[in-house]
Short mmCIF file of the C-alpha atoms (twelve columns), coordinates in Angstrom:
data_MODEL
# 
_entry.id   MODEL 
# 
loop_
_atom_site.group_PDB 
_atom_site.id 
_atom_site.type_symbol 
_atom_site.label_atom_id 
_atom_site.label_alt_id 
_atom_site.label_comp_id 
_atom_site.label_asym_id 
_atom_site.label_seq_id 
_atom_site.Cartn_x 
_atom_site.Cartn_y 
_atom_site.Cartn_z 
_atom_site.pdbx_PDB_model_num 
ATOM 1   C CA . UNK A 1   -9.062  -6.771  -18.229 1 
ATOM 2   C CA . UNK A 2   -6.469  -9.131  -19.220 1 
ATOM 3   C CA . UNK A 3   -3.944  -9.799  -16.614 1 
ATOM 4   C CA . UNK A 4   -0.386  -8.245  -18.194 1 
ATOM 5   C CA . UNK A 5   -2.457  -5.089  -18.911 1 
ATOM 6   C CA . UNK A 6   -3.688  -4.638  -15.544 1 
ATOM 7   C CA . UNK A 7   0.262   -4.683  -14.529 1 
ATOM 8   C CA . UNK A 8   0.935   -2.664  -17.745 1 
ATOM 9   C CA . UNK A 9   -0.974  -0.199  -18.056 1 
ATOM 10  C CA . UNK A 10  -3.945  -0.038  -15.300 1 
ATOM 11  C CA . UNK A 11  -1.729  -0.366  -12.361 1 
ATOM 12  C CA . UNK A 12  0.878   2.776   -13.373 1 
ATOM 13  C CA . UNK A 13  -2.156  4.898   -14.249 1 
ATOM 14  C CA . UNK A 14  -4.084  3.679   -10.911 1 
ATOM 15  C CA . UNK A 15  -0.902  4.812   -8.715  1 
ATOM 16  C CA . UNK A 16  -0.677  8.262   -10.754 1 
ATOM 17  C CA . UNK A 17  -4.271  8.795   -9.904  1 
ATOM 18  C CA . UNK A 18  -3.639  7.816   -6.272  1 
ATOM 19  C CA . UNK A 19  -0.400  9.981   -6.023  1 
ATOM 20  C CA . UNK A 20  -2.607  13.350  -7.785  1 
ATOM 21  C CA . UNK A 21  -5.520  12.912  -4.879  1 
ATOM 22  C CA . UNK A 22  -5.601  14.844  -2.276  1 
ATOM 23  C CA . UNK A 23  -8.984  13.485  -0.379  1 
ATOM 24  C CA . UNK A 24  -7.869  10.035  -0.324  1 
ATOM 25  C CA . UNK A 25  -6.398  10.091  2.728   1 
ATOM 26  C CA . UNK A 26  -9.644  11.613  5.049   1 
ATOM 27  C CA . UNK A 27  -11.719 9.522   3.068   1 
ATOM 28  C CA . UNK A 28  -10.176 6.380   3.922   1 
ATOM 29  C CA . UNK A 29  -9.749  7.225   7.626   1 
ATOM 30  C CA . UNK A 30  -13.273 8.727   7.975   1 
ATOM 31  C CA . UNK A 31  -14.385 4.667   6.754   1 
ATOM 32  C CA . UNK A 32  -12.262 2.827   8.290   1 
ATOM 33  C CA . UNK A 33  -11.899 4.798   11.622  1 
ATOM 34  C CA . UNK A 34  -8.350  4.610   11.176  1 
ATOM 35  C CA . UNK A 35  -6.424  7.851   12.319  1 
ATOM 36  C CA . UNK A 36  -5.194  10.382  9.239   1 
ATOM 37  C CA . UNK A 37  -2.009  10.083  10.064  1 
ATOM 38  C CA . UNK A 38  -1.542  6.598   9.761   1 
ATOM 39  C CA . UNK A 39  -3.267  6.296   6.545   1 
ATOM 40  C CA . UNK A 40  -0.812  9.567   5.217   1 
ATOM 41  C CA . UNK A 41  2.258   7.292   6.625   1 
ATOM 42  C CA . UNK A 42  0.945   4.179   4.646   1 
ATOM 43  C CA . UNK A 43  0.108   6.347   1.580   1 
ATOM 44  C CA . UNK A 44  4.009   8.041   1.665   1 
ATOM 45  C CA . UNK A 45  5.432   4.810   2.335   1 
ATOM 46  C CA . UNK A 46  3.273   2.650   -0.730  1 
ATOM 47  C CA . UNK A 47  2.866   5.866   -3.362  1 
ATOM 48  C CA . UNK A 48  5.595   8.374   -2.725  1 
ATOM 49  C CA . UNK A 49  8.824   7.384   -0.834  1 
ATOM 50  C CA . UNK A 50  12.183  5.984   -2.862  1 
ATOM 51  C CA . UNK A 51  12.694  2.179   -0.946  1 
ATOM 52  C CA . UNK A 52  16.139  0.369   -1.219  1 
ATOM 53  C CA . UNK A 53  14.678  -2.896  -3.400  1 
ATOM 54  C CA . UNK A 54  16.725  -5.647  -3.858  1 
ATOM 55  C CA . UNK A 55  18.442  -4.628  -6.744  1 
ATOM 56  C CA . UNK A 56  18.145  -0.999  -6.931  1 
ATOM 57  C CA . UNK A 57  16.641  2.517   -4.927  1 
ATOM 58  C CA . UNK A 58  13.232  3.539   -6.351  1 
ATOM 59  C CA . UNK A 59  9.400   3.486   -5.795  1 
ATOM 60  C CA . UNK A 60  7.504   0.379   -5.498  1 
ATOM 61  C CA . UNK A 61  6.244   -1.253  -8.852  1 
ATOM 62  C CA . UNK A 62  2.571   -0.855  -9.290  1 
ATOM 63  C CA . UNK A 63  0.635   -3.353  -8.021  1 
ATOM 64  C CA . UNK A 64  -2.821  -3.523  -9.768  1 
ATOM 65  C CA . UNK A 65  -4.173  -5.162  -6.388  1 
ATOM 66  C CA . UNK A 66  -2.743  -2.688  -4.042  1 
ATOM 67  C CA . UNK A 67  -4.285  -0.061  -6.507  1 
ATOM 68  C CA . UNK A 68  -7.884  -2.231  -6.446  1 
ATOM 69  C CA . UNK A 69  -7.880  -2.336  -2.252  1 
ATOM 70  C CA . UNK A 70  -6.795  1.258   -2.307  1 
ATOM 71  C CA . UNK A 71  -9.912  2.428   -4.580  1 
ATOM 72  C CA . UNK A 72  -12.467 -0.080  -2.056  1 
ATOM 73  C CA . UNK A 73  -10.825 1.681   0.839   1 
ATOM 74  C CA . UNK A 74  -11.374 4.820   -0.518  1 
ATOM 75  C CA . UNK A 75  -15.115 4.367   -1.280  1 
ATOM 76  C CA . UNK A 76  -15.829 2.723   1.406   1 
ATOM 77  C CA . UNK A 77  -16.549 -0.641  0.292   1 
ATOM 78  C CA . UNK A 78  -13.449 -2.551  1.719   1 
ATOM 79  C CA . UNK A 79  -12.692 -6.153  2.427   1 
ATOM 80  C CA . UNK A 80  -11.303 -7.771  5.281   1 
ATOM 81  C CA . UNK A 81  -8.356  -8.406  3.470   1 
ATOM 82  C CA . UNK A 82  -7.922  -4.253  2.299   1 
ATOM 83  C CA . UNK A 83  -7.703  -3.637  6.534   1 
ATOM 84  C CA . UNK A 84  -4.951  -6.069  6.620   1 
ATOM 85  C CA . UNK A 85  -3.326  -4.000  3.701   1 
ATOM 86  C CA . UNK A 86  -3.088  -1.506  5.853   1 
ATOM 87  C CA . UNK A 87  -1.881  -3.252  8.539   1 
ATOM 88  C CA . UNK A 88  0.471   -4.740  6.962   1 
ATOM 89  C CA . UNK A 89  2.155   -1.596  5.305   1 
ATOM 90  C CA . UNK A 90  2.094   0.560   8.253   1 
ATOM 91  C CA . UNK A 91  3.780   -1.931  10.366  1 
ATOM 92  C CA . UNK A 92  6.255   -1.802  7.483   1 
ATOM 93  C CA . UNK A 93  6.490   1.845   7.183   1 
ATOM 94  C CA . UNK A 94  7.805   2.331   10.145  1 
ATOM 95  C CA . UNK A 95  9.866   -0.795  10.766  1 
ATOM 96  C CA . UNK A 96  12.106  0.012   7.477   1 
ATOM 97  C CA . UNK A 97  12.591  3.931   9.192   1 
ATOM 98  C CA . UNK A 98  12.967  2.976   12.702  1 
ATOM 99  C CA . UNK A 99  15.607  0.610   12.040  1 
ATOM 100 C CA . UNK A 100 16.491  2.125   8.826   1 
ATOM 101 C CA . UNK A 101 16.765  -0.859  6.624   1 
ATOM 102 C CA . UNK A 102 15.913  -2.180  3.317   1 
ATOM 103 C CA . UNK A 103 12.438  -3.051  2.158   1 
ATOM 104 C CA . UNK A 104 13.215  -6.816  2.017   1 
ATOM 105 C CA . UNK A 105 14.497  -6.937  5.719   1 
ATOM 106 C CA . UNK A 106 11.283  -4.652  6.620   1 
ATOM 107 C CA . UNK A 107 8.691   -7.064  4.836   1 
ATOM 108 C CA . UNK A 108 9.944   -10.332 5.975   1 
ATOM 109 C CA . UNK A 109 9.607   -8.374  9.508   1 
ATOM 110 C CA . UNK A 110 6.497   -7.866  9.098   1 
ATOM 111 C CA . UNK A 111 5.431   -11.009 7.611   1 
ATOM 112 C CA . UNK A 112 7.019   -12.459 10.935  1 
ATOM 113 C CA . UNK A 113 4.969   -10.061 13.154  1 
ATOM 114 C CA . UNK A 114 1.673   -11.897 11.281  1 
ATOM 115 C CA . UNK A 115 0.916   -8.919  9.112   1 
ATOM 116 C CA . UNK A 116 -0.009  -10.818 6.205   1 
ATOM 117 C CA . UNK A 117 -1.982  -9.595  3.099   1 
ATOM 118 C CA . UNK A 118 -3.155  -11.661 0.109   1 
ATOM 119 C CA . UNK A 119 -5.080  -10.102 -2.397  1 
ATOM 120 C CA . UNK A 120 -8.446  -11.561 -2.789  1 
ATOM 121 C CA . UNK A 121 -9.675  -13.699 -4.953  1 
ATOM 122 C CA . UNK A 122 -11.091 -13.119 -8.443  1 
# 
């Protein structure tokens, strides 16, 4: 798939998938032996909530790799780096609500906290 479609097109209809299931969230703890809740927070704060972005109040764009690591998760065939997704976001989740700030201020928090996440490769 080219790259501007996987933006496009594949990355909107990946998040509408992800927003319409309703197993997602057991599945992904039950592999990754993370707790339901926290995968529900990271899933509200990545699929559902409204963030103030730098220019404007709305959902996240859809990232096709976010969508890709989301799917692995899911099935159960994750990457290193799809853990540190979710590291990453949940730190973020809940530093933008406990200090109720912006999504830029939030990341760059947890960027300095050493939550990183790259996609992978390829």
């Amino acid at each position: 798939m080219e790259y501007l479609q996987r933006w496009e097109q594949y990355a909107p209809e990946a998040y509408n998938a992800i927003r319409r299931n309703t197993d997602d969230v057991s599945e992904i703890a039950l592999h990754t032996g993370w707790a339901e809740f926290r995968i529900r927070r990271i899933k509200n704060h990545v699929f559902y909530r409204q963030h103030q972005l730098d220019d404007r109040f709305d959902y996240f764009d859809p990232d096709p790799d976010i969508a890709d690591a989301w799917f692995r998760l899911q099935q159960g065939n994750y990457l290193a780096e799809d853990l540190r997704l979710l590291e990453h976001e949940y730190f973020e989740s809940r530093f933008e609500v406990i200090f109720n700030t912006d999504y830029r201020t939030a990341h760059h928090a947890t960027i300095r906290s050493g939550r990183l996440w790259s996609p992978p490769e390829g």
